[in-house]
Amino acid sequence: SGLSDARLSSRIAGAWQFVSVDLKQGPNTIEVEAVDGSFAGTKLAMPVHVIGSPAQMSIKVTPERVPADGNTQPEVSVTVTDRWGVSLPDRTVVMLDAGRARVLTEDLDPKSPGVQIGIQNGKATAVLGPSLQIEDVKLIATVNNLKAETVLHYTTLLPPFSAVALLTGKLTNVDIMDPDDLLSVDLGERFTDSIDLFYDKRAALFVRGSVLDRYLVTGSYDSERRYRDRLFQQLTPDKLYPIYGDSSSIFFEAQSSSKGYLKVEKDRSYLLFGDYNTQMRDVEFAAYDRSMTGAKLVIDEPNVKFIGVGAQTKRSIVKQEIEGRGISGFYYLERAPVVEFSEKIHVEVRDRYRSHIILRSEPKYRFLDYDIDYELGTIFFKQPIQSRNGDYDKVVIVVVYETKDPVEKDFVAAGTGELRWSAPESNMTAALGGTLIKEGFDTTAQTFGGYQLTGAHAYFDVSQHTRLFAEAAQSESDDIQIDPSERRAWKVELSSKPNDNLYLRGYWRDIGGSFDNKSSLPSEVGSQKYGGEITYRVPDVSEFRVEHYRNKLDVVGTSPYNDVLSSSAYYRHKFENFAGKLGAERLSLSGGDEDITALVGMAAVDVDLNAKLQAHLQRDQNFSSEKEQKYRPNATSIGLSYQLTDSLTAYASEKILDEALGDNGENESVLDAMSTVLGIRSQVKDSLTAYSEYRIGGGIAGDSNQASIGLRNRFRIHPDFTLNVSFERSRQIDVLENLMRDSNLDNRGGFDAFALSGEYLPVSPIKASGKYEIRRDSSSRINIAEAGIDFKLAHGFSLLGKHRFHREVHRTTPETPRFSRNHTIVGAAFRPENMNFIQSLAKLEIKQSSSNVLQDPTANLTLIGSLDIILQPVHYFEIYGKYAIRSAVSDQFGSKLTTTSDLFIGRSRLQLTDYLDIAGEYRVLYFRKTSAGDRPNYEQGYAAELGFWFIPNLRTAVGYNFRGGSRDKDFPESSYWAKGPFVRLSLKY
């Protein structure tokens, strides 16, 4: 057995026998003796090496600095040797954690965390995916308990300088419309004989490339850029056409709501003018998280970091917290309409008694995780948001968004910076930083006013394991009657981990009742909290924890007791097949009519029924009087958890109170004393990187289809089928929990919610998804159903459709008010992959809503359909045709109105020679007779154009518009036509 791992330097013949084969790890000597022949009796000593356990490890990435060009693929190599420097044998598995980088090499064990790669020829190698983002990525390789790490730098790309420009202008001799003819039936006859000149022009420029071989410059300008009130140039899947019939992905290089954009980069530092997120999130009280259009400067060096922003905006920022309701939606924002693409959404799990402790924060991504209606201010998630997790901690949706204020533009300026020092020989580091935010610039006095937020922070790392952190902030406003001390917030935290088993923490927080951070308001304004904890943990064996905290609330009226003092301790020990836990807590409530002191004990046991199934049983016993038991009642908790995969666990838990008191003080039924949670828990690490890279494999139209019908289910029961299920029965667990919660949250009463969803995503042409949800409480019932399908036929024909149904029934009033809505979208594309003869896109959207919540019932039905066809039988001849229809039926307050409009467009272009082309167009916008008796009406326009190409990239055209028309917002292709002759010049560089 020793020889199987030994490296022999000589060949052993059958005529030799072993004298010594007692091999150990490391260098050995094997003796052999000849038993016959002329060498009989001769002994030889041969050196061999038996490879030992992993002892030394190194990781290297080539190249170490990779240009963020979206193309270069760096390679990682890991070398592992024993303590004598000999490489481990082939097929030894190394776990690689690549953070945000994507590993292209095949994972030998996809069920295990990270990416598993095998050693070959002494090294384990992996290829990483390219990146378009400038960032530093930490790479960590692990074998057994041995670990090595390095940093991969995605750096500024320095491509050759390039520029693209387009200049176009049109001069028209037009007839001017007579204002007295505005009521004319035929809009084509509104023009008089008055003659004037009308001109239309556009200049567009895009530049990108290296300057001085050190900086990357990206710039754009478009004189006709009009994005109205939205941020960031992005596609909305359900607008225009929901399917395009291919697998293309679209991204934008220069996002700006203004006409210009400029960005100058050097590694991670840059100067930008355009759309941006402030990204000032490194602190708590002085965090500033907004989306604006303006200037931004970022300096990111090893010892210095600075972010400065400035903008002129009409927008105001809103932060809103919404409790999960056990369903996908709808969740309503307080202020609408919302500025498009300005929202940032996180789902937070907070400690049920200490709301400032965030146990988990999960970012949500637009279109992939949720749909948002910016006009109505509603959010609909792809998966239900529970009210509680399996441990009964609160789940809260945190939304930061911007709305447009009907005021003059406001100047905003903000800056945050940090200086860092380090002493590598002693592992000591320190940092000092500050933040200043000003909103509201008085143009008359040339000074800022209105709102100001000032902050400072510092930390000191005594060693690699101990950190002292302090932060203070103060907000100021025009209200001079508020005590300045009520506008302050500060905290001090000390944390230490002397070794892998021991963790120490202490903190003191004080947040004034009038402290105001517009973009990141803490959840416990008007409170003072201090506490500490000691935790000693032996992994997989035992854990001991002692904690003490005090929470004082200054806000009057949020609870009958505003001073909570708690001291607790517990010990947990893991045996072979089960674990036991014992704990106790002394709880004091004061500040109310009568002080309360309670002693609560807890005993729990977790039993491993098999390798994947675990059972949980817990008893909470209040040893105080009946009066104190109301605040922490006696309860029994039972639960089961089943490990579906290494990263997914299904769980079900039930908490049963011995006795529950209703609002009238009387005992409630047994069911009203029970809370149930059932669902699937994800254990994906690395900031949910794997989850955020969710993809519908082989999608018909790439990201667009994924955003339209994807549900992001996590439980894969078959390679082609994923499932999600959750059930929640929530009741008020105890009074103390409400005392410790933010007073503006919802769902104080009990409710039942159930959700089931599935996705069928095979490689075959058909993909489908669907879900059903129901929520019921004492006052209402909500039903939600959704279905989607992706269908790809042969010869380039693709179909996508989805339908969503939502109904709310309010049961507290005799008339039983109801509100319902249906939304259907169907898209079709015919785009043959092997020829360009025909291109066709179609869309049908139906929106229906009805409500009898108000005294007079209302109902609305809207249908918008369109069909575009492009024919190009030869390369020099093209025909374009479009038909669109909009039909709306509105029944408001007993009055019904029906309107229907049609749009017809025909266009053709013929290249006569290399220097001459001819084009023509005809449009009709037809308004049908309405139910109110309005007469039918139409607008038509037709034009002819002759183009000359005597100079390359310069087109000169002359033409004539025979009719004029106007623009309709529901038909993006309709535009204003000016009657008369025109000359057009187009220059492309």
mmCIF file of C-alpha atoms in Angstrom, residues 546-809:
data_model
loop_
_atom_site.group_PDB
_atom_site.id
_atom_site.type_symbol
_atom_site.label_atom_id
_atom_site.label_comp_id
_atom_site.label_asym_id
_atom_site.label_seq_id
_atom_site.Cartn_x
_atom_site.Cartn_y
_atom_site.Cartn_z
ATOM 1 C CA VAL A 546 -24.016 35.993 27.378
ATOM 2 C CA GLU A 547 -25.766 39.227 26.361
ATOM 3 C CA HIS A 548 -26.989 42.361 28.073
ATOM 4 C CA TYR A 549 -28.768 45.317 26.452
ATOM 5 C CA ARG A 550 -30.970 48.272 27.277
ATOM 6 C CA ASN A 551 -33.318 50.075 24.918
ATOM 7 C CA LYS A 552 -34.916 53.427 25.747
ATOM 8 C CA LEU A 553 -37.480 55.015 23.428
ATOM 9 C CA ASP A 554 -38.008 58.783 23.479
ATOM 10 C CA VAL A 555 -40.905 58.920 21.021
ATOM 11 C CA VAL A 556 -44.101 59.307 23.042
ATOM 12 C CA GLY A 557 -47.058 57.102 22.219
ATOM 13 C CA THR A 558 -45.259 54.308 20.369
ATOM 14 C CA SER A 559 -45.624 51.878 23.285
ATOM 15 C CA PRO A 560 -46.802 51.797 26.914
ATOM 16 C CA TYR A 561 -43.292 50.836 28.022
ATOM 17 C CA ASN A 562 -40.350 52.752 26.571
ATOM 18 C CA ASP A 563 -37.508 51.315 28.651
ATOM 19 C CA VAL A 564 -36.491 47.684 28.170
ATOM 20 C CA LEU A 565 -33.643 46.023 30.049
ATOM 21 C CA SER A 566 -32.601 42.475 29.220
ATOM 22 C CA SER A 567 -29.909 40.102 30.469
ATOM 23 C CA SER A 568 -29.662 36.657 28.929
ATOM 24 C CA ALA A 569 -27.411 33.626 28.621
ATOM 25 C CA TYR A 570 -27.587 30.281 26.869
ATOM 26 C CA TYR A 571 -25.451 27.204 26.291
ATOM 27 C CA ARG A 572 -25.715 24.821 23.340
ATOM 28 C CA HIS A 573 -23.918 21.502 22.963
ATOM 29 C CA LYS A 574 -23.833 19.128 20.004
ATOM 30 C CA PHE A 575 -23.874 15.420 20.680
ATOM 31 C CA GLU A 576 -23.655 12.637 18.114
ATOM 32 C CA ASN A 577 -27.189 12.816 16.691
ATOM 33 C CA PHE A 578 -28.768 15.674 18.595
ATOM 34 C CA ALA A 579 -28.025 19.054 20.137
ATOM 35 C CA GLY A 580 -29.413 20.551 23.331
ATOM 36 C CA LYS A 581 -29.779 24.181 24.318
ATOM 37 C CA LEU A 582 -30.560 25.810 27.676
ATOM 38 C CA GLY A 583 -31.053 29.519 28.265
ATOM 39 C CA ALA A 584 -32.574 32.140 30.527
ATOM 40 C CA GLU A 585 -33.444 35.831 30.263
ATOM 41 C CA ARG A 586 -34.292 38.434 32.874
ATOM 42 C CA LEU A 587 -36.530 41.108 31.352
ATOM 43 C CA SER A 588 -37.498 44.473 32.857
ATOM 44 C CA LEU A 589 -40.050 46.913 31.389
ATOM 45 C CA SER A 590 -40.430 50.402 32.796
ATOM 46 C CA GLY A 591 -41.643 53.845 31.804
ATOM 47 C CA GLY A 592 -45.330 52.890 31.841
ATOM 48 C CA ASP A 593 -48.082 52.864 34.423
ATOM 49 C CA GLU A 594 -46.565 49.888 36.169
ATOM 50 C CA ASP A 595 -43.112 48.327 35.946
ATOM 51 C CA ILE A 596 -42.809 44.727 34.772
ATOM 52 C CA THR A 597 -40.046 42.244 35.643
ATOM 53 C CA ALA A 598 -40.037 38.729 34.249
ATOM 54 C CA LEU A 599 -37.760 35.711 34.262
ATOM 55 C CA VAL A 600 -38.009 33.549 31.147
ATOM 56 C CA GLY A 601 -36.380 30.154 30.666
ATOM 57 C CA MET A 602 -35.815 28.288 27.439
ATOM 58 C CA ALA A 603 -34.943 24.690 26.585
ATOM 59 C CA ALA A 604 -34.527 23.332 23.060
ATOM 60 C CA VAL A 605 -33.392 20.182 21.329
ATOM 61 C CA ASP A 606 -32.470 19.548 17.679
ATOM 62 C CA VAL A 607 -32.493 15.933 16.524
ATOM 63 C CA ASP A 608 -30.916 14.602 13.323
ATOM 64 C CA LEU A 609 -33.529 12.102 12.135
ATOM 65 C CA ASN A 610 -31.314 11.217 9.172
ATOM 66 C CA ALA A 611 -28.562 12.783 7.089
ATOM 67 C CA LYS A 612 -30.887 15.492 5.698
ATOM 68 C CA LEU A 613 -33.907 15.699 8.024
ATOM 69 C CA GLN A 614 -33.752 17.575 11.325
ATOM 70 C CA ALA A 615 -36.437 18.125 13.960
ATOM 71 C CA HIS A 616 -36.621 21.027 16.421
ATOM 72 C CA LEU A 617 -38.486 21.308 19.730
ATOM 73 C CA GLN A 618 -38.354 24.342 22.017
ATOM 74 C CA ARG A 619 -40.139 25.438 25.183
ATOM 75 C CA ASP A 620 -40.270 29.046 26.445
ATOM 76 C CA GLN A 621 -41.428 29.265 30.064
ATOM 77 C CA ASN A 622 -42.174 32.493 31.906
ATOM 78 C CA PHE A 623 -41.673 31.920 35.643
ATOM 79 C CA SER A 624 -43.310 35.237 36.578
ATOM 80 C CA SER A 625 -46.901 36.086 37.368
ATOM 81 C CA GLU A 626 -49.760 36.081 34.849
ATOM 82 C CA LYS A 627 -49.368 39.824 34.347
ATOM 83 C CA GLU A 628 -45.784 39.438 33.147
ATOM 84 C CA GLN A 629 -46.650 36.427 30.987
ATOM 85 C CA LYS A 630 -48.663 38.678 28.679
ATOM 86 C CA TYR A 631 -45.421 40.269 27.492
ATOM 87 C CA ARG A 632 -43.446 37.049 27.038
ATOM 88 C CA PRO A 633 -46.055 34.270 27.068
ATOM 89 C CA ASN A 634 -45.363 30.596 27.582
ATOM 90 C CA ALA A 635 -44.965 28.933 24.209
ATOM 91 C CA THR A 636 -43.923 25.707 22.526
ATOM 92 C CA SER A 637 -42.178 25.677 19.145
ATOM 93 C CA ILE A 638 -41.830 22.685 16.865
ATOM 94 C CA GLY A 639 -40.219 22.491 13.480
ATOM 95 C CA LEU A 640 -38.774 20.339 10.712
ATOM 96 C CA SER A 641 -36.053 21.192 8.196
ATOM 97 C CA TYR A 642 -34.976 19.139 5.204
ATOM 98 C CA GLN A 643 -31.780 19.843 3.284
ATOM 99 C CA LEU A 644 -32.784 19.751 -0.369
ATOM 100 C CA THR A 645 -29.317 20.629 -1.656
ATOM 101 C CA ASP A 646 -26.129 22.025 -0.169
ATOM 102 C CA SER A 647 -27.540 25.537 -0.602
ATOM 103 C CA LEU A 648 -31.300 24.994 -0.117
ATOM 104 C CA THR A 649 -33.264 23.907 2.924
ATOM 105 C CA ALA A 650 -37.013 23.450 3.206
ATOM 106 C CA TYR A 651 -38.415 24.245 6.635
ATOM 107 C CA ALA A 652 -41.683 24.296 8.552
ATOM 108 C CA SER A 653 -42.099 25.724 12.043
ATOM 109 C CA GLU A 654 -45.005 26.207 14.406
ATOM 110 C CA LYS A 655 -45.137 28.363 17.532
ATOM 111 C CA ILE A 656 -48.023 27.614 19.897
ATOM 112 C CA LEU A 657 -48.850 29.918 22.792
ATOM 113 C CA ASP A 658 -50.332 28.464 25.963
ATOM 114 C CA GLU A 659 -52.763 31.343 26.005
ATOM 115 C CA ALA A 660 -53.420 34.313 23.704
ATOM 116 C CA LEU A 661 -55.225 37.505 24.667
ATOM 117 C CA GLY A 662 -57.297 39.381 22.136
ATOM 118 C CA ASP A 663 -57.807 43.111 21.895
ATOM 119 C CA ASN A 664 -60.627 42.909 24.466
ATOM 120 C CA GLY A 665 -58.424 41.102 26.945
ATOM 121 C CA GLU A 666 -60.251 37.788 26.633
ATOM 122 C CA ASN A 667 -58.673 34.484 25.740
ATOM 123 C CA GLU A 668 -58.701 33.618 22.057
ATOM 124 C CA SER A 669 -59.037 30.229 20.393
ATOM 125 C CA VAL A 670 -56.174 27.797 20.039
ATOM 126 C CA LEU A 671 -55.767 28.671 16.354
ATOM 127 C CA ASP A 672 -55.396 32.336 17.228
ATOM 128 C CA ALA A 673 -52.493 31.381 19.506
ATOM 129 C CA MET A 674 -50.514 29.662 16.731
ATOM 130 C CA SER A 675 -48.057 31.042 14.176
ATOM 131 C CA THR A 676 -46.852 28.925 11.252
ATOM 132 C CA VAL A 677 -44.048 29.495 8.767
ATOM 133 C CA LEU A 678 -43.245 27.175 5.857
ATOM 134 C CA GLY A 679 -40.848 27.824 3.034
ATOM 135 C CA ILE A 680 -37.468 27.281 1.370
ATOM 136 C CA ARG A 681 -34.342 28.959 2.726
ATOM 137 C CA SER A 682 -31.377 29.769 0.503
ATOM 138 C CA GLN A 683 -27.864 29.458 1.878
ATOM 139 C CA VAL A 684 -26.040 30.962 -1.088
ATOM 140 C CA LYS A 685 -23.020 32.913 0.082
ATOM 141 C CA ASP A 686 -20.834 35.663 -1.378
ATOM 142 C CA SER A 687 -23.498 38.394 -1.276
ATOM 143 C CA LEU A 688 -25.885 36.161 -3.196
ATOM 144 C CA THR A 689 -23.707 36.294 -6.290
ATOM 145 C CA ALA A 690 -24.941 32.967 -7.604
ATOM 146 C CA TYR A 691 -28.538 33.996 -7.082
ATOM 147 C CA SER A 692 -28.119 37.352 -8.781
ATOM 148 C CA GLU A 693 -26.678 35.575 -11.843
ATOM 149 C CA TYR A 694 -29.904 33.640 -12.373
ATOM 150 C CA ARG A 695 -30.471 32.878 -16.037
ATOM 151 C CA ILE A 696 -33.117 31.182 -18.131
ATOM 152 C CA GLY A 697 -30.810 28.969 -20.149
ATOM 153 C CA GLY A 698 -31.369 29.012 -23.898
ATOM 154 C CA GLY A 699 -33.860 31.849 -23.676
ATOM 155 C CA ILE A 700 -35.412 33.015 -26.919
ATOM 156 C CA ALA A 701 -34.554 36.670 -26.416
ATOM 157 C CA GLY A 702 -31.924 36.534 -23.692
ATOM 158 C CA ASP A 703 -32.394 38.881 -20.760
ATOM 159 C CA SER A 704 -35.631 40.309 -22.130
ATOM 160 C CA ASN A 705 -37.511 37.011 -21.925
ATOM 161 C CA GLN A 706 -35.930 36.163 -18.603
ATOM 162 C CA ALA A 707 -37.239 39.414 -17.160
ATOM 163 C CA SER A 708 -40.699 38.868 -18.630
ATOM 164 C CA ILE A 709 -41.596 35.337 -17.517
ATOM 165 C CA GLY A 710 -38.830 34.397 -15.051
ATOM 166 C CA LEU A 711 -39.836 33.726 -11.434
ATOM 167 C CA ARG A 712 -36.402 32.939 -9.936
ATOM 168 C CA ASN A 713 -37.467 29.737 -8.212
ATOM 169 C CA ARG A 714 -34.744 28.167 -6.100
ATOM 170 C CA PHE A 715 -35.766 24.536 -5.543
ATOM 171 C CA ARG A 716 -34.750 22.400 -8.516
ATOM 172 C CA ILE A 717 -36.598 19.079 -8.357
ATOM 173 C CA HIS A 718 -35.640 18.198 -11.959
ATOM 174 C CA PRO A 719 -33.015 19.620 -14.339
ATOM 175 C CA ASP A 720 -35.836 21.360 -16.222
ATOM 176 C CA PHE A 721 -38.259 22.129 -13.395
ATOM 177 C CA THR A 722 -37.909 24.440 -10.393
ATOM 178 C CA LEU A 723 -40.405 25.030 -7.601
ATOM 179 C CA ASN A 724 -41.049 27.427 -4.752
ATOM 180 C CA VAL A 725 -43.647 27.009 -2.013
ATOM 181 C CA SER A 726 -44.333 29.000 1.142
ATOM 182 C CA PHE A 727 -47.041 29.132 3.762
ATOM 183 C CA GLU A 728 -47.322 31.595 6.604
ATOM 184 C CA ARG A 729 -49.808 31.786 9.443
ATOM 185 C CA SER A 730 -48.856 34.843 11.454
ATOM 186 C CA ARG A 731 -50.253 35.912 14.795
ATOM 187 C CA GLN A 732 -49.080 38.401 17.399
ATOM 188 C CA ILE A 733 -46.497 36.421 19.317
ATOM 189 C CA ASP A 734 -46.131 38.761 22.299
ATOM 190 C CA VAL A 735 -46.628 42.361 23.325
ATOM 191 C CA LEU A 736 -42.921 43.044 23.780
ATOM 192 C CA GLU A 737 -42.277 42.504 20.104
ATOM 193 C CA ASN A 738 -44.563 45.410 19.230
ATOM 194 C CA LEU A 739 -42.782 47.603 21.761
ATOM 195 C CA MET A 740 -39.489 47.012 20.002
ATOM 196 C CA ARG A 741 -40.783 47.511 16.475
ATOM 197 C CA ASP A 742 -40.898 50.625 14.383
ATOM 198 C CA SER A 743 -44.280 52.272 14.810
ATOM 199 C CA ASN A 744 -44.865 52.863 11.085
ATOM 200 C CA LEU A 745 -44.846 49.232 9.958
ATOM 201 C CA ASP A 746 -47.863 47.290 8.748
ATOM 202 C CA ASN A 747 -49.382 43.901 9.519
ATOM 203 C CA ARG A 748 -49.975 44.246 13.239
ATOM 204 C CA GLY A 749 -52.845 41.763 13.007
ATOM 205 C CA GLY A 750 -52.660 38.102 12.069
ATOM 206 C CA PHE A 751 -52.984 36.714 8.558
ATOM 207 C CA ASP A 752 -52.660 33.536 6.499
ATOM 208 C CA ALA A 753 -50.723 33.442 3.227
ATOM 209 C CA PHE A 754 -49.923 30.652 0.764
ATOM 210 C CA ALA A 755 -47.796 30.787 -2.390
ATOM 211 C CA LEU A 756 -46.859 28.166 -4.978
ATOM 212 C CA SER A 757 -44.847 28.763 -8.143
ATOM 213 C CA GLY A 758 -43.090 26.647 -10.743
ATOM 214 C CA GLU A 759 -40.877 27.089 -13.808
ATOM 215 C CA TYR A 760 -40.415 24.621 -16.638
ATOM 216 C CA LEU A 761 -37.265 25.641 -18.508
ATOM 217 C CA PRO A 762 -36.035 22.850 -20.792
ATOM 218 C CA VAL A 763 -33.666 23.229 -23.708
ATOM 219 C CA SER A 764 -36.610 22.500 -26.009
ATOM 220 C CA PRO A 765 -38.506 25.394 -27.632
ATOM 221 C CA ILE A 766 -41.199 25.696 -24.948
ATOM 222 C CA LYS A 767 -40.594 27.343 -21.577
ATOM 223 C CA ALA A 768 -43.321 28.140 -19.054
ATOM 224 C CA SER A 769 -43.833 29.571 -15.580
ATOM 225 C CA GLY A 770 -46.807 30.015 -13.284
ATOM 226 C CA LYS A 771 -47.776 30.844 -9.731
ATOM 227 C CA TYR A 772 -50.753 31.179 -7.429
ATOM 228 C CA GLU A 773 -50.925 33.112 -4.150
ATOM 229 C CA ILE A 774 -53.606 33.876 -1.592
ATOM 230 C CA ARG A 775 -53.571 36.019 1.533
ATOM 231 C CA ARG A 776 -56.375 36.325 4.045
ATOM 232 C CA ASP A 777 -56.697 38.392 7.204
ATOM 233 C CA SER A 778 -59.535 39.720 9.321
ATOM 234 C CA SER A 779 -60.386 42.507 6.891
ATOM 235 C CA SER A 780 -59.470 41.377 3.379
ATOM 236 C CA ARG A 781 -58.642 38.548 1.001
ATOM 237 C CA ILE A 782 -56.137 38.789 -1.853
ATOM 238 C CA ASN A 783 -55.787 36.364 -4.765
ATOM 239 C CA ILE A 784 -52.915 36.450 -7.272
ATOM 240 C CA ALA A 785 -52.360 34.250 -10.320
ATOM 241 C CA GLU A 786 -49.731 34.568 -13.029
ATOM 242 C CA ALA A 787 -48.700 32.473 -16.017
ATOM 243 C CA GLY A 788 -46.093 32.938 -18.753
ATOM 244 C CA ILE A 789 -44.940 30.996 -21.790
ATOM 245 C CA ASP A 790 -41.992 31.207 -24.190
ATOM 246 C CA PHE A 791 -42.458 29.363 -27.471
ATOM 247 C CA LYS A 792 -39.931 29.144 -30.275
ATOM 248 C CA LEU A 793 -41.004 27.481 -33.530
ATOM 249 C CA ALA A 794 -38.820 26.612 -36.471
ATOM 250 C CA HIS A 795 -37.899 29.077 -39.208
ATOM 251 C CA GLY A 796 -37.465 32.026 -36.860
ATOM 252 C CA PHE A 797 -40.967 32.287 -35.350
ATOM 253 C CA SER A 798 -41.104 33.063 -31.603
ATOM 254 C CA LEU A 799 -43.988 33.732 -29.231
ATOM 255 C CA LEU A 800 -44.126 35.071 -25.690
ATOM 256 C CA GLY A 801 -47.225 35.568 -23.568
ATOM 257 C CA LYS A 802 -48.061 36.228 -19.954
ATOM 258 C CA HIS A 803 -51.123 37.009 -17.885
ATOM 259 C CA ARG A 804 -51.470 38.378 -14.358
ATOM 260 C CA PHE A 805 -54.617 38.406 -12.242
ATOM 261 C CA HIS A 806 -54.996 40.284 -8.961
ATOM 262 C CA ARG A 807 -58.099 40.674 -6.797
ATOM 263 C CA GLU A 808 -58.685 42.208 -3.377
ATOM 264 C CA VAL A 809 -61.902 41.710 -1.408
#
